[in-house]
mmCIF file of C-alpha atoms in Angstrom:
data_model
loop_
_atom_site.group_PDB
_atom_site.id
_atom_site.type_symbol
_atom_site.label_atom_id
_atom_site.label_comp_id
_atom_site.label_asym_id
_atom_site.label_seq_id
_atom_site.Cartn_x
_atom_site.Cartn_y
_atom_site.Cartn_z
ATOM 1 C CA UNK A 1 0.000 0.000 0.000
ATOM 2 C CA UNK A 2 1.381 3.420 -0.936
ATOM 3 C CA UNK A 3 1.256 6.451 1.319
ATOM 4 C CA UNK A 4 -0.921 9.404 0.372
ATOM 5 C CA UNK A 5 2.025 11.771 0.875
ATOM 6 C CA UNK A 6 3.724 10.286 -2.211
ATOM 7 C CA UNK A 7 0.912 11.458 -4.490
ATOM 8 C CA UNK A 8 1.493 14.597 -6.542
ATOM 9 C CA UNK A 9 -0.986 16.919 -8.182
ATOM 10 C CA UNK A 10 -2.059 15.476 -11.552
ATOM 11 C CA UNK A 11 -1.429 11.836 -10.582
ATOM 12 C CA UNK A 12 -3.969 9.181 -11.421
ATOM 13 C CA UNK A 13 -4.477 6.671 -8.626
ATOM 14 C CA UNK A 14 -6.399 3.583 -7.582
ATOM 15 C CA UNK A 15 -8.242 4.137 -4.307
ATOM 16 C CA UNK A 16 -10.197 1.895 -1.980
ATOM 17 C CA UNK A 17 -13.393 3.484 -0.657
ATOM 18 C CA UNK A 18 -13.393 3.182 3.142
ATOM 19 C CA UNK A 19 -16.437 5.369 3.768
ATOM 20 C CA UNK A 20 -19.135 6.053 1.201
ATOM 21 C CA UNK A 21 -20.446 9.623 0.991
ATOM 22 C CA UNK A 22 -23.565 10.658 2.834
ATOM 23 C CA UNK A 23 -25.566 13.884 2.883
ATOM 24 C CA UNK A 24 -23.221 15.346 5.512
ATOM 25 C CA UNK A 25 -19.921 13.525 4.912
ATOM 26 C CA UNK A 26 -17.587 13.257 1.957
ATOM 27 C CA UNK A 27 -16.297 9.917 0.796
ATOM 28 C CA UNK A 28 -13.076 8.720 2.411
ATOM 29 C CA UNK A 29 -10.643 6.235 0.980
ATOM 30 C CA UNK A 30 -7.112 4.888 0.905
ATOM 31 C CA UNK A 31 -4.787 5.102 -2.072
ATOM 32 C CA UNK A 32 -3.605 1.605 -2.916
ATOM 33 C CA UNK A 33 -1.675 2.317 -6.130
ATOM 34 C CA UNK A 34 -0.282 5.338 -7.942
ATOM 35 C CA UNK A 35 -0.590 4.808 -11.694
ATOM 36 C CA UNK A 36 1.341 7.918 -12.755
ATOM 37 C CA UNK A 37 0.679 11.273 -14.356
ATOM 38 C CA UNK A 38 -2.733 11.684 -15.962
ATOM 39 C CA UNK A 39 -2.449 11.706 -19.741
ATOM 40 C CA UNK A 40 0.745 9.663 -20.015
ATOM 41 C CA UNK A 41 0.294 6.750 -22.456
ATOM 42 C CA UNK A 42 1.307 4.005 -20.038
ATOM 43 C CA UNK A 43 -0.991 5.476 -17.404
ATOM 44 C CA UNK A 44 -3.935 5.499 -19.789
ATOM 45 C CA UNK A 45 -3.364 1.804 -20.521
ATOM 46 C CA UNK A 46 -3.181 1.015 -16.791
ATOM 47 C CA UNK A 47 -6.387 2.988 -16.238
ATOM 48 C CA UNK A 48 -8.232 0.963 -18.882
ATOM 49 C CA UNK A 49 -6.975 -2.287 -17.343
ATOM 50 C CA UNK A 50 -8.261 -1.288 -13.910
ATOM 51 C CA UNK A 51 -11.491 0.265 -15.205
ATOM 52 C CA UNK A 52 -12.549 -2.942 -16.942
ATOM 53 C CA UNK A 53 -10.932 -5.222 -14.347
ATOM 54 C CA UNK A 54 -8.786 -6.952 -16.949
ATOM 55 C CA UNK A 55 -6.649 -9.760 -15.497
ATOM 56 C CA UNK A 56 -3.164 -8.533 -16.477
ATOM 57 C CA UNK A 57 -1.208 -10.928 -14.244
ATOM 58 C CA UNK A 58 -1.244 -14.723 -14.039
ATOM 59 C CA UNK A 59 -1.548 -16.436 -10.677
ATOM 60 C CA UNK A 60 1.328 -18.473 -9.202
ATOM 61 C CA UNK A 61 -0.161 -21.870 -10.098
ATOM 62 C CA UNK A 62 -0.585 -20.888 -13.741
ATOM 63 C CA UNK A 63 2.970 -19.554 -13.939
ATOM 64 C CA UNK A 64 4.302 -22.725 -12.305
ATOM 65 C CA UNK A 65 2.445 -24.943 -14.801
ATOM 66 C CA UNK A 66 3.762 -22.911 -17.725
ATOM 67 C CA UNK A 67 7.352 -23.452 -16.559
ATOM 68 C CA UNK A 68 6.934 -27.214 -17.008
ATOM 69 C CA UNK A 69 6.544 -27.019 -20.784
ATOM 70 C CA UNK A 70 9.627 -28.231 -22.576
ATOM 71 C CA UNK A 71 11.062 -27.877 -26.050
ATOM 72 C CA UNK A 72 11.828 -29.548 -28.386
ATOM 73 C CA UNK A 73 8.882 -31.816 -29.163
ATOM 74 C CA UNK A 74 9.494 -35.405 -28.180
ATOM 75 C CA UNK A 75 10.099 -37.952 -30.983
ATOM 76 C CA UNK A 76 7.413 -40.135 -29.394
ATOM 77 C CA UNK A 77 4.771 -37.433 -29.891
ATOM 78 C CA UNK A 78 5.915 -36.742 -33.453
ATOM 79 C CA UNK A 79 5.523 -40.460 -34.162
ATOM 80 C CA UNK A 80 1.800 -40.298 -33.351
ATOM 81 C CA UNK A 81 1.106 -37.486 -35.845
ATOM 82 C CA UNK A 82 1.105 -36.834 -39.579
ATOM 83 C CA UNK A 83 4.591 -35.446 -40.213
ATOM 84 C CA UNK A 84 4.420 -32.327 -42.402
ATOM 85 C CA UNK A 85 7.797 -30.874 -41.466
ATOM 86 C CA UNK A 86 9.075 -31.140 -45.039
ATOM 87 C CA UNK A 87 5.927 -29.604 -46.574
ATOM 88 C CA UNK A 88 5.915 -26.028 -47.899
ATOM 89 C CA UNK A 89 3.874 -24.233 -45.221
ATOM 90 C CA UNK A 90 3.662 -20.456 -44.727
ATOM 91 C CA UNK A 91 2.030 -17.908 -42.411
ATOM 92 C CA UNK A 92 0.501 -14.553 -43.415
ATOM 93 C CA UNK A 93 -0.169 -12.129 -40.558
ATOM 94 C CA UNK A 94 -0.247 -8.403 -39.752
ATOM 95 C CA UNK A 95 3.130 -6.678 -39.640
ATOM 96 C CA UNK A 96 3.094 -6.220 -35.874
ATOM 97 C CA UNK A 97 1.858 -9.716 -35.002
ATOM 98 C CA UNK A 98 3.501 -11.220 -31.922
ATOM 99 C CA UNK A 99 2.041 -14.722 -32.146
ATOM 100 C CA UNK A 100 1.093 -16.848 -35.122
ATOM 101 C CA UNK A 101 -1.949 -19.085 -34.721
ATOM 102 C CA UNK A 102 -2.479 -20.435 -38.213
ATOM 103 C CA UNK A 103 -0.551 -21.467 -41.316
ATOM 104 C CA UNK A 104 -1.479 -22.643 -44.802
ATOM 105 C CA UNK A 105 -0.223 -25.018 -47.498
ATOM 106 C CA UNK A 106 -1.510 -25.537 -51.018
ATOM 107 C CA UNK A 107 -0.693 -27.724 -54.010
ATOM 108 C CA UNK A 108 -2.492 -29.524 -56.828
ATOM 109 C CA UNK A 109 -3.018 -33.215 -57.491
ATOM 110 C CA UNK A 110 -2.786 -34.987 -60.850
ATOM 111 C CA UNK A 111 -6.481 -34.319 -61.549
ATOM 112 C CA UNK A 112 -6.025 -30.560 -61.145
ATOM 113 C CA UNK A 113 -7.782 -30.438 -57.767
ATOM 114 C CA UNK A 114 -6.521 -28.054 -55.122
ATOM 115 C CA UNK A 115 -5.182 -29.666 -51.936
ATOM 116 C CA UNK A 116 -5.454 -27.016 -49.229
ATOM 117 C CA UNK A 117 -4.090 -27.411 -45.721
ATOM 118 C CA UNK A 118 -5.024 -25.097 -42.854
ATOM 119 C CA UNK A 119 -2.839 -25.701 -39.806
ATOM 120 C CA UNK A 120 -3.868 -24.392 -36.371
ATOM 121 C CA UNK A 121 -1.619 -24.361 -33.297
ATOM 122 C CA UNK A 122 -2.523 -27.350 -31.100
ATOM 123 C CA UNK A 123 -2.960 -25.546 -27.789
ATOM 124 C CA UNK A 124 -4.998 -28.436 -26.369
ATOM 125 C CA UNK A 125 -1.891 -30.659 -26.334
ATOM 126 C CA UNK A 126 -0.333 -28.384 -23.710
ATOM 127 C CA UNK A 127 -3.408 -27.187 -21.792
ATOM 128 C CA UNK A 128 -5.077 -30.015 -19.900
ATOM 129 C CA UNK A 129 -8.729 -29.739 -18.935
ATOM 130 C CA UNK A 130 -9.265 -28.187 -15.484
ATOM 131 C CA UNK A 131 -5.579 -27.336 -15.129
ATOM 132 C CA UNK A 132 -4.716 -23.937 -13.692
ATOM 133 C CA UNK A 133 -3.895 -22.643 -17.184
ATOM 134 C CA UNK A 134 -7.224 -23.950 -18.507
ATOM 135 C CA UNK A 135 -9.216 -22.324 -15.703
ATOM 136 C CA UNK A 136 -7.385 -19.026 -16.168
ATOM 137 C CA UNK A 137 -7.950 -19.104 -19.938
ATOM 138 C CA UNK A 138 -11.669 -19.795 -19.459
ATOM 139 C CA UNK A 139 -11.924 -16.857 -17.076
ATOM 140 C CA UNK A 140 -10.207 -14.531 -19.544
ATOM 141 C CA UNK A 141 -12.077 -15.841 -22.583
ATOM 142 C CA UNK A 142 -9.807 -14.093 -25.085
ATOM 143 C CA UNK A 143 -6.661 -12.045 -25.404
ATOM 144 C CA UNK A 144 -7.227 -8.289 -25.124
ATOM 145 C CA UNK A 145 -5.399 -6.061 -27.600
ATOM 146 C CA UNK A 146 -4.613 -2.480 -26.621
ATOM 147 C CA UNK A 147 -2.472 0.037 -28.563
ATOM 148 C CA UNK A 148 1.100 -1.198 -28.306
ATOM 149 C CA UNK A 149 0.380 -4.062 -25.924
ATOM 150 C CA UNK A 150 -1.646 -7.215 -25.397
ATOM 151 C CA UNK A 151 -3.050 -8.985 -22.350
ATOM 152 C CA UNK A 152 -2.811 -12.644 -23.420
ATOM 153 C CA UNK A 153 -5.297 -15.380 -22.637
ATOM 154 C CA UNK A 154 -2.418 -17.831 -22.121
ATOM 155 C CA UNK A 155 1.014 -17.344 -20.510
ATOM 156 C CA UNK A 156 3.628 -15.992 -22.905
ATOM 157 C CA UNK A 157 5.568 -19.264 -22.970
ATOM 158 C CA UNK A 158 2.522 -20.667 -24.789
ATOM 159 C CA UNK A 159 0.974 -17.714 -26.669
ATOM 160 C CA UNK A 160 4.272 -16.309 -27.937
ATOM 161 C CA UNK A 161 6.331 -19.483 -27.589
ATOM 162 C CA UNK A 162 5.600 -23.138 -28.230
ATOM 163 C CA UNK A 163 2.057 -22.491 -29.520
ATOM 164 C CA UNK A 164 3.191 -19.788 -31.944
ATOM 165 C CA UNK A 165 3.835 -21.093 -35.463
ATOM 166 C CA UNK A 166 7.203 -19.411 -35.937
ATOM 167 C CA UNK A 167 9.253 -19.724 -39.077
ATOM 168 C CA UNK A 168 11.810 -22.548 -38.956
ATOM 169 C CA UNK A 169 10.563 -24.153 -35.731
ATOM 170 C CA UNK A 170 8.739 -27.449 -35.206
ATOM 171 C CA UNK A 171 5.223 -26.996 -33.890
ATOM 172 C CA UNK A 172 2.304 -29.269 -33.023
ATOM 173 C CA UNK A 173 -0.866 -28.489 -34.950
ATOM 174 C CA UNK A 174 -4.342 -29.611 -35.811
ATOM 175 C CA UNK A 175 -4.718 -29.575 -39.589
ATOM 176 C CA UNK A 176 -7.776 -29.480 -41.806
ATOM 177 C CA UNK A 177 -7.094 -30.922 -45.259
ATOM 178 C CA UNK A 178 -9.404 -29.887 -48.104
ATOM 179 C CA UNK A 179 -9.773 -31.121 -51.654
ATOM 180 C CA UNK A 180 -11.369 -28.560 -53.989
ATOM 181 C CA UNK A 181 -12.261 -29.078 -57.635
ATOM 182 C CA UNK A 182 -10.861 -26.719 -60.266
ATOM 183 C CA UNK A 183 -13.991 -24.555 -60.017
ATOM 184 C CA UNK A 184 -13.632 -24.197 -56.226
ATOM 185 C CA UNK A 185 -16.239 -26.735 -55.117
ATOM 186 C CA UNK A 186 -15.458 -28.738 -51.977
ATOM 187 C CA UNK A 187 -14.837 -32.425 -52.711
ATOM 188 C CA UNK A 188 -13.940 -33.551 -49.183
ATOM 189 C CA UNK A 189 -12.192 -32.550 -45.969
ATOM 190 C CA UNK A 190 -10.564 -34.304 -43.025
ATOM 191 C CA UNK A 191 -8.918 -33.310 -39.746
ATOM 192 C CA UNK A 192 -5.610 -34.724 -38.487
ATOM 193 C CA UNK A 193 -3.126 -34.236 -35.661
ATOM 194 C CA UNK A 194 0.074 -32.991 -37.287
ATOM 195 C CA UNK A 195 3.541 -31.563 -36.756
ATOM 196 C CA UNK A 196 4.778 -28.764 -39.041
ATOM 197 C CA UNK A 197 7.759 -26.502 -39.647
ATOM 198 C CA UNK A 198 6.798 -23.158 -41.214
ATOM 199 C CA UNK A 199 9.099 -22.410 -44.138
ATOM 200 C CA UNK A 200 8.305 -18.696 -44.527
ATOM 201 C CA UNK A 201 6.558 -15.978 -42.541
ATOM 202 C CA UNK A 202 4.805 -13.282 -44.585
ATOM 203 C CA UNK A 203 3.190 -10.021 -43.591
ATOM 204 C CA UNK A 204 0.034 -9.027 -45.467
ATOM 205 C CA UNK A 205 1.936 -6.226 -47.211
ATOM 206 C CA UNK A 206 4.765 -8.479 -48.365
ATOM 207 C CA UNK A 207 2.429 -11.228 -49.577
ATOM 208 C CA UNK A 208 0.346 -8.708 -51.535
ATOM 209 C CA UNK A 209 3.487 -7.145 -53.055
ATOM 210 C CA UNK A 210 4.619 -10.548 -54.345
ATOM 211 C CA UNK A 211 1.143 -11.327 -55.702
ATOM 212 C CA UNK A 212 0.930 -7.999 -57.517
ATOM 213 C CA UNK A 213 4.440 -8.153 -59.017
ATOM 214 C CA UNK A 214 4.664 -11.858 -59.966
ATOM 215 C CA UNK A 215 3.269 -13.741 -62.942
ATOM 216 C CA UNK A 216 2.528 -17.325 -63.944
ATOM 217 C CA UNK A 217 6.047 -17.830 -65.342
ATOM 218 C CA UNK A 218 7.640 -17.432 -61.917
ATOM 219 C CA UNK A 219 9.037 -20.810 -60.834
ATOM 220 C CA UNK A 220 9.675 -20.002 -57.178
ATOM 221 C CA UNK A 221 7.616 -22.533 -55.127
ATOM 222 C CA UNK A 222 6.520 -19.976 -52.531
ATOM 223 C CA UNK A 223 5.429 -17.489 -55.192
ATOM 224 C CA UNK A 224 3.527 -20.278 -56.954
ATOM 225 C CA UNK A 225 1.797 -21.160 -53.668
ATOM 226 C CA UNK A 226 0.723 -17.538 -53.160
ATOM 227 C CA UNK A 227 -0.548 -17.179 -56.723
ATOM 228 C CA UNK A 228 -2.569 -20.404 -56.499
ATOM 229 C CA UNK A 229 -3.878 -19.382 -53.061
ATOM 230 C CA UNK A 230 -5.108 -16.112 -54.561
ATOM 231 C CA UNK A 231 -6.966 -17.968 -57.321
ATOM 232 C CA UNK A 232 -8.610 -20.430 -54.929
ATOM 233 C CA UNK A 233 -9.553 -17.726 -52.414
ATOM 234 C CA UNK A 234 -11.300 -15.686 -55.130
ATOM 235 C CA UNK A 235 -13.294 -18.749 -56.177
ATOM 236 C CA UNK A 236 -14.315 -19.518 -52.583
ATOM 237 C CA UNK A 237 -15.335 -15.884 -52.050
ATOM 238 C CA UNK A 238 -17.396 -15.882 -55.259
ATOM 239 C CA UNK A 239 -19.204 -19.088 -54.245
ATOM 240 C CA UNK A 240 -19.959 -17.716 -50.759
ATOM 241 C CA UNK A 241 -21.466 -14.568 -52.232
ATOM 242 C CA UNK A 242 -23.572 -16.581 -54.678
ATOM 243 C CA UNK A 243 -24.893 -18.645 -51.755
ATOM 244 C CA UNK A 244 -26.112 -15.511 -49.987
ATOM 245 C CA UNK A 245 -23.264 -14.549 -47.677
ATOM 246 C CA UNK A 246 -23.351 -10.927 -46.505
ATOM 247 C CA UNK A 247 -20.095 -9.041 -46.944
ATOM 248 C CA UNK A 248 -19.461 -6.210 -44.478
ATOM 249 C CA UNK A 249 -16.238 -4.675 -45.758
ATOM 250 C CA UNK A 250 -15.784 -2.230 -42.890
ATOM 251 C CA UNK A 251 -12.584 -0.165 -42.610
ATOM 252 C CA UNK A 252 -10.026 -1.305 -40.039
ATOM 253 C CA UNK A 253 -7.815 1.201 -38.254
ATOM 254 C CA UNK A 254 -4.265 0.277 -37.254
ATOM 255 C CA UNK A 255 -2.666 2.339 -34.474
ATOM 256 C CA UNK A 256 1.142 2.248 -34.361
ATOM 257 C CA UNK A 257 2.739 3.156 -31.048
ATOM 258 C CA UNK A 258 6.298 4.429 -30.680
ATOM 259 C CA UNK A 259 8.918 3.450 -28.103
ATOM 260 C CA UNK A 260 7.751 6.287 -25.850
ATOM 261 C CA UNK A 261 4.267 4.744 -25.745
ATOM 262 C CA UNK A 262 2.725 7.584 -27.738
ATOM 263 C CA UNK A 263 0.864 7.151 -31.019
ATOM 264 C CA UNK A 264 3.142 7.462 -34.067
ATOM 265 C CA UNK A 265 0.627 6.915 -36.834
ATOM 266 C CA UNK A 266 -2.990 5.941 -37.385
ATOM 267 C CA UNK A 267 -3.434 4.035 -40.628
ATOM 268 C CA UNK A 268 -6.427 2.662 -42.461
ATOM 269 C CA UNK A 269 -5.836 -0.996 -43.297
ATOM 270 C CA UNK A 270 -6.578 -1.862 -46.910
ATOM 271 C CA UNK A 271 -8.301 -5.212 -47.356
ATOM 272 C CA UNK A 272 -6.437 -6.715 -50.292
ATOM 273 C CA UNK A 273 -5.866 -10.141 -51.841
ATOM 274 C CA UNK A 274 -3.634 -11.427 -49.007
ATOM 275 C CA UNK A 275 -6.374 -10.642 -46.474
ATOM 276 C CA UNK A 276 -8.936 -12.419 -48.655
ATOM 277 C CA UNK A 277 -6.708 -15.519 -48.838
ATOM 278 C CA UNK A 278 -6.514 -15.869 -45.069
ATOM 279 C CA UNK A 279 -10.167 -14.918 -44.499
ATOM 280 C CA UNK A 280 -11.491 -17.479 -46.985
ATOM 281 C CA UNK A 281 -9.224 -20.287 -45.829
ATOM 282 C CA UNK A 282 -10.044 -19.654 -42.151
ATOM 283 C CA UNK A 283 -13.778 -19.523 -42.883
ATOM 284 C CA UNK A 284 -13.431 -22.872 -44.654
ATOM 285 C CA UNK A 285 -11.551 -24.287 -41.643
ATOM 286 C CA UNK A 286 -14.226 -23.040 -39.228
ATOM 287 C CA UNK A 287 -17.010 -24.524 -41.326
ATOM 288 C CA UNK A 288 -15.255 -27.896 -41.610
ATOM 289 C CA UNK A 289 -14.587 -27.975 -37.864
ATOM 290 C CA UNK A 290 -18.185 -27.064 -37.037
ATOM 291 C CA UNK A 291 -19.475 -29.788 -39.363
ATOM 292 C CA UNK A 292 -17.089 -32.343 -37.850
ATOM 293 C CA UNK A 293 -18.193 -31.495 -34.298
ATOM 294 C CA UNK A 294 -21.864 -31.598 -35.311
ATOM 295 C CA UNK A 295 -21.475 -35.009 -36.953
ATOM 296 C CA UNK A 296 -19.633 -36.377 -33.898
ATOM 297 C CA UNK A 297 -22.156 -34.832 -31.453
ATOM 298 C CA UNK A 298 -19.350 -32.978 -29.702
ATOM 299 C CA UNK A 299 -20.147 -29.996 -27.458
ATOM 300 C CA UNK A 300 -19.174 -26.668 -28.976
ATOM 301 C CA UNK A 301 -19.563 -22.942 -28.496
ATOM 302 C CA UNK A 302 -21.207 -20.895 -31.216
ATOM 303 C CA UNK A 303 -22.811 -17.517 -31.704
ATOM 304 C CA UNK A 304 -26.574 -17.263 -32.000
ATOM 305 C CA UNK A 305 -27.884 -14.779 -34.553
ATOM 306 C CA UNK A 306 -31.671 -14.610 -34.148
ATOM 307 C CA UNK A 307 -33.841 -13.504 -37.032
ATOM 308 C CA UNK A 308 -34.481 -9.729 -36.995
ATOM 309 C CA UNK A 309 -37.920 -8.382 -36.173
ATOM 310 C CA UNK A 310 -40.225 -8.271 -39.212
ATOM 311 C CA UNK A 311 -41.179 -4.617 -38.605
ATOM 312 C CA UNK A 312 -37.500 -3.645 -38.497
ATOM 313 C CA UNK A 313 -36.868 -5.370 -41.810
ATOM 314 C CA UNK A 314 -39.732 -3.476 -43.466
ATOM 315 C CA UNK A 315 -38.399 -0.208 -41.992
ATOM 316 C CA UNK A 316 -34.997 -1.048 -43.486
ATOM 317 C CA UNK A 317 -36.562 -1.731 -46.901
ATOM 318 C CA UNK A 318 -38.312 1.657 -46.740
ATOM 319 C CA UNK A 319 -35.006 3.339 -45.868
ATOM 320 C CA UNK A 320 -33.364 1.734 -48.924
ATOM 321 C CA UNK A 321 -36.235 2.938 -51.117
ATOM 322 C CA UNK A 322 -35.918 6.512 -49.833
ATOM 323 C CA UNK A 323 -32.144 6.387 -50.190
ATOM 324 C CA UNK A 324 -31.847 4.787 -53.656
ATOM 325 C CA UNK A 325 -35.425 4.895 -54.975
ATOM 326 C CA UNK A 326 -35.281 1.123 -55.234
ATOM 327 C CA UNK A 327 -37.682 -1.446 -53.797
ATOM 328 C CA UNK A 328 -36.121 -4.553 -52.255
ATOM 329 C CA UNK A 329 -37.383 -7.671 -50.587
ATOM 330 C CA UNK A 330 -35.748 -7.285 -47.132
ATOM 331 C CA UNK A 331 -35.923 -11.024 -46.457
ATOM 332 C CA UNK A 332 -33.781 -11.957 -49.474
ATOM 333 C CA UNK A 333 -30.106 -11.769 -48.457
ATOM 334 C CA UNK A 334 -28.950 -11.545 -52.063
ATOM 335 C CA UNK A 335 -30.480 -8.068 -52.254
ATOM 336 C CA UNK A 336 -27.838 -6.779 -49.855
ATOM 337 C CA UNK A 337 -24.887 -7.622 -52.080
ATOM 338 C CA UNK A 338 -23.240 -4.706 -53.875
ATOM 339 C CA UNK A 339 -24.453 -4.368 -57.449
#
């Protein structure tokens, strides 16, 4: 506990209320932590953490469990999995990404079908049910991203270590293997326990640059993979739209923070072909996983999107008419696609 005498004018503090205010008495409390000067970047982040009661520290049991994880992966465990360490597998992530959850591979068979692999870090191998790490992760629910920092759902040894699909390092994964026909129709899919070694890490900007500047005559295997991934992703996107998917292409803002903790730049992220590749392949992986769990009667968590109120839909249709002088059937999703 810090003494009140250490507080200076303009400091932001955390206080414990000892006496709530009444009609005749002011509130009284005890300062338990001095965050720093109001307006300083680090202080603002601390204030948000305390305001929303974000769990920014792991308890002793969780930290102790995390220390037990060892690298490298044991040969015995590798022997139980499909070994993909020699396969050409890449990651594509934002420039400032600290951990890498997913990777992709792609090639064609003799019939011209696409063979897509989506490889997800196998966190469940390390986190046992009802362990301290599991309980802490359930309580947190997700990692929380703030400008220049992140409050992870899992200890860093996992989130930024052995569960991060880093270039050139062996990692345990769960892989979904897809076979798509030349016109982008799903032929089949299966899920396997695997071990991979990512051959190349790409940022979205770098992947897009290669895709824009390369052509079909390029013989580099990684460039070929990216070009084929772009073709397949466009087909999958086109099929989703034809089936009535609703595309909300909302702008994303990227805040870059300098070493002093202050904002350097605020940039609008452009959704380009490299983003579409990852989006389409991850949507496919989610759909295949959901179908697998449904078929196996496995418990799962999913969002519920109830049907909108009928009156609200008619109000929306009237708004569209007033805005574009165009009548639409509000219950037909295809009417919401851009023309």
